[in-house]
Amino acid sequence: MNFQMARRAQRMSPSVIREILKVTERPGIISLAGGLPSPETFPIEALRAATERVLRENPREALQYAASEGFLPLREWVAEQLRAQGLPADTSQTLITTGSQQGLDLVGKVLIDPGSAVAIEEPTYLGALQAFAPYEPEFVTVPCDDDGPLPEKLDVAKGAQFLYVLPNFQNPSGRCVSASRRAELVSAAQKHDLPIVEDNPYGDLWFDNAPPPLLAASWPEGTVYLGSFSKVLAPGLRLGYIVAPRQLVPKLLQAKQAADLHTPGFNQRLVYEVIRDGFLRDHLPTIRARYKAHRDAMRAALERHLPGECRWNVPAGGMFFWVEGPPSLDALSLLPKAVELGVAFVPGAAFYASQPRRNTLRLSFVTVAPDQIDRGIALLAQAMQSENT
Ligand SMILES: Cc1ncc(COP(=O)(O)O)c(C=O)c1O
């Protein structure tokens, strides 16, 4: 049978990262490629105890179909946490999603028509490009510097459906937008009537200081906020959330119903059991300390091994270094050589909707042990040298 694919299916493409991850599962490869949180941080004991409690106390409710909005106590918890960060979130505006990746898909479904413009940063999260692309937007790239999107350039996004932005420890660049840039960005967006979609899975993973306030806190009626439990508990739970301006909530909910009826109720109850009494207050500092030590190990290794023409940021949180090589470097063609030597990374080109900067690469520092990080970066440097010769 010759199936005729929908246009939307033709706009779907395989995730470069997931393809690379397949290679890196080979034993012996030091993978700096995946965006996976460290499994050492997963709260296994707390989840075990919570599983036992949920199955003892509410087994039937936990295993039954559940509300599309999400488990009410968890929605209340999320809204309360966000209110503490200055976002006046009401429980009725808070929906639990199947990971924040689903939040991106729902936003795309509700807000993007074929041919409508969607403004993005450069580089940006590949998974968002993948989520939005099937709805057939025209991506408009807002010029950025090391402090994020340039507010004075936001006029390129005039008329766009929204600006998708990751102010905290961005995936892939690791950058964290300063307080003053956030204020300028929000006022420029307001001036252009440009809604914001703020994606914040990494905001809690800061090392020395908490990041500046959320964009959504200064413009709640113009911002859709996306959060996630993946990086603070475990991604396998597939739990995220959306806090949206009121007029969007019914449509997001209808889109969610069509997609999967509801986020797994069992997982929502589990997570609520784990976090309800302040578990994250003690848990987050352990993740931060661990990731900071790894960040320091990678920073030292980059300084020790990479050639002088390479530049990188020093992330103040999150999971990634973003390295810019000499203009002649093509990170895509470097990758097979690096893998042959025993190290993997993600070529930066994957994170651009158009005009990729081919000499960039993303390195994750959280899953590999510090001594292996050093070895991995040494191998990367060796691969770069062999490219040059
Ligand atoms: C920027 C960004 N947004 C969203 C997601 C999706 O996260 P989740 O596991 O909550 O679906 C990720 C995952 O890596 C991410 O990096």
Short mmCIF file of C-alpha atoms and ligand atoms in Angstrom, two decimals:
data_model
loop_
_atom_site.label_atom_id
_atom_site.label_comp_id
_atom_site.label_asym_id
_atom_site.label_seq_id
_atom_site.Cartn_x
_atom_site.Cartn_y
_atom_site.Cartn_z
CA MET A 1 0.00 0.00 0.00
CA ASN A 2 1.30 3.42 -0.90
CA PHE A 3 0.31 5.69 1.99
CA GLN A 4 0.06 9.36 1.17
CA MET A 5 1.61 11.17 4.12
CA ALA A 6 -0.07 14.29 5.47
CA ARG A 7 1.84 17.52 4.95
CA ARG A 8 2.31 17.69 8.70
CA ALA A 9 4.03 14.30 8.69
CA GLN A 10 6.39 15.52 6.02
CA ARG A 11 7.38 18.36 8.34
CA MET A 12 8.40 15.89 11.04
CA SER A 13 12.05 14.94 11.21
CA PRO A 14 14.02 12.53 13.36
CA SER A 15 15.64 14.08 16.41
CA VAL A 16 19.36 14.32 15.72
CA ILE A 17 19.91 13.90 19.43
CA ARG A 18 17.92 10.69 19.70
CA GLU A 19 19.81 9.31 16.69
CA ILE A 20 23.11 10.19 18.35
CA LEU A 21 21.96 8.68 21.62
CA LYS A 22 21.59 5.34 19.86
CA VAL A 23 25.28 5.41 18.91
CA THR A 24 26.33 6.50 22.35
CA GLU A 25 24.68 3.50 23.96
CA ARG A 26 27.65 1.51 22.63
CA PRO A 27 29.84 0.46 25.56
CA GLY A 28 32.98 2.50 26.04
CA ILE A 29 31.71 5.76 24.56
CA ILE A 30 31.93 8.79 26.82
CA SER A 31 28.70 10.54 26.00
CA LEU A 32 28.55 14.27 26.50
CA ALA A 33 25.64 14.22 24.06
CA GLY A 34 22.43 13.40 25.89
CA GLY A 35 20.35 15.96 27.72
CA LEU A 36 19.63 13.38 30.40
CA PRO A 37 19.65 14.30 34.07
CA SER A 38 22.02 12.30 36.25
CA PRO A 39 20.31 9.08 37.38
CA GLU A 40 22.25 9.45 40.65
CA THR A 41 19.81 12.24 41.52
CA PHE A 42 16.63 10.20 41.08
CA PRO A 43 14.84 9.95 44.45
CA ILE A 44 14.39 6.19 44.28
CA GLU A 45 13.71 5.55 47.96
CA ALA A 46 11.20 8.39 48.22
CA LEU A 47 9.42 7.11 45.10
CA ARG A 48 9.40 3.56 46.46
CA ALA A 49 7.80 4.69 49.71
CA ALA A 50 5.31 6.91 47.86
CA THR A 51 4.35 4.04 45.53
CA GLU A 52 3.64 1.89 48.53
CA ARG A 53 1.51 4.63 50.15
CA VAL A 54 -0.47 5.42 46.99
CA LEU A 55 -1.20 1.75 46.36
CA ARG A 56 -2.18 1.21 49.97
CA GLU A 57 -4.29 4.33 50.49
CA ASN A 58 -5.84 5.18 47.08
CA PRO A 59 -5.18 2.29 44.73
CA ARG A 60 -8.42 2.46 42.77
CA GLU A 61 -8.42 6.22 42.28
CA ALA A 62 -4.75 6.14 41.30
CA LEU A 63 -5.36 3.47 38.66
CA GLN A 64 -8.61 4.90 37.29
CA TYR A 65 -9.02 7.41 34.43
CA ALA A 66 -8.55 10.87 35.86
CA ALA A 67 -9.22 14.56 35.23
CA SER A 68 -7.67 16.06 32.08
CA GLU A 69 -6.59 19.14 34.05
CA GLY A 70 -4.46 16.99 36.33
CA PHE A 71 -4.55 15.85 39.97
CA LEU A 72 -5.97 18.76 41.92
CA PRO A 73 -3.56 18.74 44.89
CA LEU A 74 -0.61 18.68 42.48
CA ARG A 75 -2.06 21.59 40.48
CA GLU A 76 -2.52 23.49 43.72
CA TRP A 77 1.05 22.73 44.73
CA VAL A 78 2.41 23.95 41.38
CA ALA A 79 0.34 27.14 41.47
CA GLU A 80 1.49 27.86 45.01
CA GLN A 81 5.18 27.37 44.10
CA LEU A 82 4.81 29.74 41.19
CA ARG A 83 3.00 32.34 43.28
CA ALA A 84 6.02 32.22 45.60
CA GLN A 85 8.10 33.16 42.55
CA GLY A 86 5.90 36.14 41.77
CA LEU A 87 3.67 34.59 39.10
CA PRO A 88 0.05 35.10 40.19
CA ALA A 89 -0.96 31.59 39.10
CA ASP A 90 -4.39 30.29 39.96
CA THR A 91 -5.00 26.56 40.19
CA SER A 92 -7.64 26.89 37.45
CA GLN A 93 -4.94 28.15 35.06
CA THR A 94 -2.59 25.29 35.92
CA LEU A 95 -2.70 22.07 33.88
CA ILE A 96 -0.53 19.02 34.44
CA THR A 97 0.98 17.79 31.18
CA THR A 98 2.74 14.61 30.13
CA GLY A 99 6.15 16.25 30.37
CA SER A 100 6.67 19.85 29.34
CA GLN A 101 7.29 18.43 25.87
CA GLN A 102 3.55 17.86 25.67
CA GLY A 103 3.04 21.45 26.80
CA LEU A 104 5.01 22.56 23.73
CA ASP A 105 2.88 20.40 21.47
CA LEU A 106 -0.37 21.71 22.98
CA VAL A 107 0.80 25.30 22.60
CA GLY A 108 1.63 24.57 18.96
CA LYS A 109 -1.74 22.92 18.37
CA VAL A 110 -3.67 25.81 19.87
CA LEU A 111 -1.67 28.77 18.59
CA ILE A 112 -0.05 27.87 15.26
CA ASP A 113 -1.75 27.88 11.86
CA PRO A 114 0.12 26.85 8.70
CA GLY A 115 2.23 29.78 7.61
CA SER A 116 1.91 31.73 10.86
CA ALA A 117 5.12 33.10 12.32
CA VAL A 118 6.71 31.76 15.49
CA ALA A 119 9.64 33.68 16.93
CA ILE A 120 12.53 31.74 18.41
CA GLU A 121 15.94 32.40 19.92
CA GLU A 122 19.12 31.27 18.24
CA PRO A 123 20.08 28.64 19.08
CA THR A 124 16.97 27.09 20.64
CA TYR A 125 15.67 23.82 22.04
CA LEU A 126 15.51 21.26 19.27
CA GLY A 127 12.51 19.53 20.85
CA ALA A 128 10.48 22.72 20.56
CA LEU A 129 11.32 23.04 16.88
CA GLN A 130 10.18 19.45 16.50
CA ALA A 131 6.99 20.06 18.46
CA PHE A 132 6.03 23.19 16.53
CA ALA A 133 7.12 22.15 13.02
CA PRO A 134 4.15 19.83 12.23
CA TYR A 135 1.81 22.81 12.69
CA GLU A 136 3.67 24.40 9.77
CA PRO A 137 4.86 27.71 11.20
CA GLU A 138 7.39 30.00 9.61
CA PHE A 139 10.16 30.27 12.18
CA VAL A 140 11.50 33.78 12.66
CA THR A 141 14.83 33.93 14.43
CA VAL A 142 15.36 36.80 16.85
CA PRO A 143 19.04 37.83 16.95
CA CYS A 144 20.65 37.03 20.31
CA ASP A 145 23.82 37.79 22.21
CA ASP A 146 25.30 36.08 25.27
CA ASP A 147 22.46 37.57 27.34
CA GLY A 148 19.65 36.14 25.20
CA PRO A 149 17.32 37.70 22.63
CA LEU A 150 18.00 41.33 21.73
CA PRO A 151 14.92 43.40 22.66
CA GLU A 152 15.71 46.05 20.04
CA LYS A 153 15.55 43.33 17.37
CA LEU A 154 12.16 42.03 18.41
CA ASP A 155 10.49 43.93 15.58
CA VAL A 156 11.53 41.03 13.31
CA ALA A 157 8.92 39.04 15.24
CA LYS A 158 6.11 41.55 14.69
CA GLY A 159 2.87 39.69 14.01
CA ALA A 160 4.24 36.35 15.23
CA GLN A 161 1.97 34.07 17.23
CA PHE A 162 4.44 34.07 20.12
CA LEU A 163 8.08 34.26 21.10
CA TYR A 164 9.41 30.96 22.45
CA VAL A 165 12.13 31.68 24.98
CA LEU A 166 14.19 29.83 27.61
CA PRO A 167 15.54 32.45 30.00
CA ASN A 168 17.11 30.05 32.53
CA PHE A 169 20.24 28.04 31.63
CA GLN A 170 19.06 27.54 28.12
CA ASN A 171 19.19 24.25 26.30
CA PRO A 172 21.52 24.28 24.39
CA SER A 173 23.54 27.44 25.11
CA GLY A 174 23.47 27.33 28.92
CA ARG A 175 22.89 31.09 29.02
CA CYS A 176 20.79 32.76 31.70
CA VAL A 177 19.13 36.04 30.76
CA SER A 178 19.97 38.92 33.14
CA ALA A 179 17.29 40.78 35.12
CA SER A 180 17.68 43.94 33.06
CA ARG A 181 17.46 42.06 29.75
CA ARG A 182 14.32 40.28 31.00
CA ALA A 183 12.66 43.60 31.78
CA GLU A 184 13.61 45.02 28.36
CA LEU A 185 12.46 41.87 26.61
CA VAL A 186 9.05 41.89 28.28
CA SER A 187 8.47 45.56 27.52
CA ALA A 188 9.52 45.06 23.88
CA ALA A 189 7.16 42.06 23.63
CA GLN A 190 4.34 44.13 25.14
CA LYS A 191 5.07 46.95 22.73
CA HIS A 192 4.81 44.54 19.78
CA ASP A 193 1.77 42.65 21.20
CA LEU A 194 3.89 39.54 21.05
CA PRO A 195 2.86 36.80 23.50
CA ILE A 196 5.66 34.88 25.21
CA VAL A 197 5.99 31.14 25.73
CA GLU A 198 8.47 30.73 28.58
CA ASP A 199 9.97 27.24 28.91
CA ASN A 200 11.72 26.69 32.22
CA PRO A 201 12.81 23.12 32.95
CA TYR A 202 16.23 24.17 34.31
CA GLY A 203 15.40 27.16 36.56
CA ASP A 204 15.87 25.21 39.80
CA LEU A 205 19.28 23.89 38.78
CA TRP A 206 21.28 27.01 39.69
CA PHE A 207 24.73 26.75 41.26
CA ASP A 208 25.45 29.92 43.22
CA ASN A 209 22.48 32.26 42.86
CA ALA A 210 18.88 31.77 41.86
CA PRO A 211 18.13 33.23 38.42
CA PRO A 212 16.24 36.54 38.11
CA PRO A 213 12.42 36.49 38.27
CA LEU A 214 10.35 34.70 35.64
CA LEU A 215 9.20 36.60 32.56
CA ALA A 216 5.70 35.34 33.34
CA ALA A 217 5.85 37.12 36.70
CA SER A 218 6.11 40.51 35.03
CA TRP A 219 3.59 39.77 32.28
CA PRO A 220 1.27 36.95 33.40
CA GLU A 221 -1.54 37.88 31.01
CA GLY A 222 0.80 37.69 28.01
CA THR A 223 2.89 34.66 28.92
CA VAL A 224 2.34 30.91 28.75
CA TYR A 225 4.64 29.31 31.29
CA LEU A 226 5.92 25.72 31.00
CA GLY A 227 7.54 23.77 33.83
CA SER A 228 8.72 20.22 34.40
CA PHE A 229 9.49 17.66 37.09
CA SER A 230 11.95 15.90 34.76
CA LYS A 231 15.11 17.65 35.90
CA VAL A 232 14.25 17.91 39.59
CA LEU A 233 12.83 14.41 40.13
CA ALA A 234 13.00 12.05 37.15
CA PRO A 235 12.10 12.34 33.46
CA GLY A 236 10.62 8.85 33.30
CA LEU A 237 7.67 10.11 35.34
CA ARG A 238 6.73 12.31 32.35
CA LEU A 239 5.29 15.13 34.41
CA GLY A 240 5.23 18.78 33.45
CA TYR A 241 2.82 21.68 33.69
CA ILE A 242 1.45 24.71 31.89
CA VAL A 243 0.26 27.89 33.49
CA ALA A 244 -1.61 29.86 30.85
CA PRO A 245 -3.57 33.10 30.62
CA ARG A 246 -7.23 32.34 31.30
CA GLN A 247 -8.57 32.63 27.78
CA LEU A 248 -6.18 29.90 26.55
CA VAL A 249 -6.98 27.32 29.21
CA PRO A 250 -10.14 25.78 27.67
CA LYS A 251 -8.46 25.25 24.29
CA LEU A 252 -5.29 23.84 25.83
CA LEU A 253 -7.45 21.49 27.82
CA GLN A 254 -9.40 20.35 24.76
CA ALA A 255 -6.12 19.78 22.92
CA LYS A 256 -4.86 17.78 25.89
CA GLN A 257 -8.02 15.67 25.97
CA ALA A 258 -7.59 14.82 22.32
CA ALA A 259 -3.92 14.00 22.80
CA ASP A 260 -4.02 11.64 25.77
CA LEU A 261 -7.14 12.26 27.93
CA HIS A 262 -4.94 12.98 30.92
CA THR A 263 -1.45 12.71 32.33
CA PRO A 264 -0.95 9.38 34.17
CA GLY A 265 -2.85 9.77 37.42
CA PHE A 266 -0.70 7.25 39.22
CA ASN A 267 2.48 9.24 38.51
CA GLN A 268 0.83 12.48 39.56
CA ARG A 269 -0.18 11.02 42.90
CA LEU A 270 3.29 9.55 43.37
CA VAL A 271 4.97 12.85 42.76
CA TYR A 272 2.54 14.69 44.98
CA GLU A 273 3.24 12.21 47.77
CA VAL A 274 6.96 12.76 47.35
CA ILE A 275 6.94 16.55 47.28
CA ARG A 276 3.97 17.56 49.44
CA ASP A 277 5.94 17.93 52.66
CA GLY A 278 8.91 19.87 51.36
CA PHE A 279 11.06 17.08 49.91
CA LEU A 280 12.50 19.37 47.23
CA ARG A 281 13.86 21.78 49.83
CA ASP A 282 16.49 19.19 50.72
CA HIS A 283 16.68 17.40 47.38
CA LEU A 284 17.40 20.37 45.11
CA PRO A 285 20.58 21.45 46.94
CA THR A 286 22.03 17.96 46.42
CA ILE A 287 21.40 18.15 42.67
CA ARG A 288 22.84 21.67 42.52
CA ALA A 289 26.00 20.67 44.40
CA ARG A 290 26.52 17.64 42.21
CA TYR A 291 25.98 19.46 38.93
CA LYS A 292 28.19 22.35 40.03
CA ALA A 293 31.07 19.95 40.72
CA HIS A 294 30.57 18.46 37.26
CA ARG A 295 30.39 21.92 35.70
CA ASP A 296 33.70 22.78 37.36
CA ALA A 297 35.27 19.56 36.11
CA MET A 298 34.20 20.28 32.55
CA ARG A 299 35.34 23.88 32.74
CA ALA A 300 38.79 22.74 33.91
CA ALA A 301 38.93 20.08 31.19
CA LEU A 302 37.96 22.56 28.47
CA GLU A 303 40.64 24.96 29.65
CA ARG A 304 43.20 22.15 29.79
CA HIS A 305 42.55 20.48 26.45
CA LEU A 306 40.66 22.55 23.89
CA PRO A 307 42.58 24.50 21.28
CA GLY A 308 42.96 28.26 21.79
CA GLU A 309 40.51 29.18 19.00
CA CYS A 310 37.57 27.62 20.92
CA ARG A 311 35.24 29.76 23.03
CA TRP A 312 32.68 28.67 25.58
CA ASN A 313 30.34 30.08 28.17
CA VAL A 314 30.55 29.07 31.83
CA PRO A 315 26.97 28.10 32.71
CA ALA A 316 25.72 29.30 36.09
CA GLY A 317 23.23 26.43 36.21
CA GLY A 318 21.56 23.77 34.10
CA MET A 319 23.33 20.98 32.27
CA PHE A 320 25.21 22.30 29.24
CA PHE A 321 28.36 23.93 27.94
CA TRP A 322 28.10 25.49 24.48
CA VAL A 323 31.38 25.51 22.62
CA GLU A 324 32.15 27.58 19.58
CA GLY A 325 35.05 26.29 17.51
CA PRO A 326 37.03 28.11 14.83
CA PRO A 327 34.93 29.16 11.79
CA SER A 328 36.43 26.30 9.77
CA LEU A 329 35.09 23.66 12.17
CA ASP A 330 32.12 21.58 11.02
CA ALA A 331 30.85 19.87 14.17
CA LEU A 332 28.66 17.47 12.15
CA SER A 333 31.62 16.03 10.31
CA LEU A 334 33.67 16.08 13.53
CA LEU A 335 31.14 13.85 15.28
CA PRO A 336 31.93 10.48 13.61
CA LYS A 337 35.63 11.05 14.22
CA ALA A 338 34.99 11.87 17.84
CA VAL A 339 32.77 8.80 18.25
CA GLU A 340 35.50 6.67 16.70
CA LEU A 341 37.88 7.99 19.34
CA GLY A 342 35.28 7.32 22.05
CA VAL A 343 33.45 10.58 22.81
CA ALA A 344 30.06 11.91 21.65
CA PHE A 345 28.50 15.38 21.68
CA VAL A 346 25.63 17.11 19.89
CA PRO A 347 26.55 19.26 16.89
CA GLY A 348 25.11 22.74 17.46
CA ALA A 349 23.54 22.94 14.00
CA ALA A 350 20.62 20.84 15.29
CA PHE A 351 19.48 23.78 17.43
CA TYR A 352 18.88 26.27 14.63
CA ALA A 353 15.75 26.57 12.51
CA SER A 354 17.78 28.12 9.70
CA GLN A 355 21.34 29.30 9.04
CA PRO A 356 22.97 26.97 11.55
CA ARG A 357 26.32 27.86 13.04
CA ARG A 358 28.14 24.69 12.12
CA ASN A 359 31.15 25.37 14.31
CA THR A 360 29.16 24.99 17.56
CA LEU A 361 28.65 22.00 19.83
CA ARG A 362 26.66 21.20 22.96
CA LEU A 363 28.31 19.30 25.78
CA SER A 364 26.32 17.91 28.69
CA PHE A 365 28.27 17.74 31.94
CA VAL A 366 25.87 16.03 34.32
CA THR A 367 25.81 12.31 33.54
CA VAL A 368 29.51 11.55 33.10
CA ALA A 369 31.86 11.24 36.11
CA PRO A 370 34.40 14.09 36.46
CA ASP A 371 37.45 11.94 35.53
CA GLN A 372 35.60 10.71 32.47
CA ILE A 373 34.69 14.29 31.58
CA ASP A 374 38.39 15.10 31.46
CA ARG A 375 39.11 12.08 29.28
CA GLY A 376 36.13 12.89 27.03
CA ILE A 377 37.27 16.47 26.47
CA ALA A 378 40.83 15.28 25.80
CA LEU A 379 39.44 12.96 23.11
CA LEU A 380 37.32 15.77 21.70
CA ALA A 381 40.40 17.96 21.43
CA GLN A 382 42.21 15.11 19.68
CA ALA A 383 39.34 14.77 17.20
CA MET A 384 39.46 18.52 16.53
CA GLN A 385 43.17 18.36 15.92
CA SER A 386 42.78 15.49 13.46
CA GLU A 387 40.12 17.58 11.62
CA ASN A 388 42.70 20.29 11.21
CA THR A 389 45.43 18.09 9.81
C1 LIG B 1 14.17 23.28 27.07
C2 LIG B 1 13.40 22.02 27.26
N1 LIG B 1 12.07 22.07 27.23
C3 LIG B 1 11.34 20.97 27.39
C4 LIG B 1 11.95 19.74 27.60
C5 LIG B 1 11.08 18.53 27.75
O1 LIG B 1 11.08 18.11 29.07
P1 LIG B 1 10.04 17.09 29.67
O2 LIG B 1 10.82 15.92 30.13
O3 LIG B 1 9.38 17.84 30.80
O4 LIG B 1 9.05 16.73 28.62
C6 LIG B 1 13.33 19.65 27.64
C7 LIG B 1 14.00 18.34 27.81
O5 LIG B 1 15.17 18.17 27.79
C8 LIG B 1 14.09 20.82 27.47
O6 LIG B 1 15.42 20.81 27.47
#
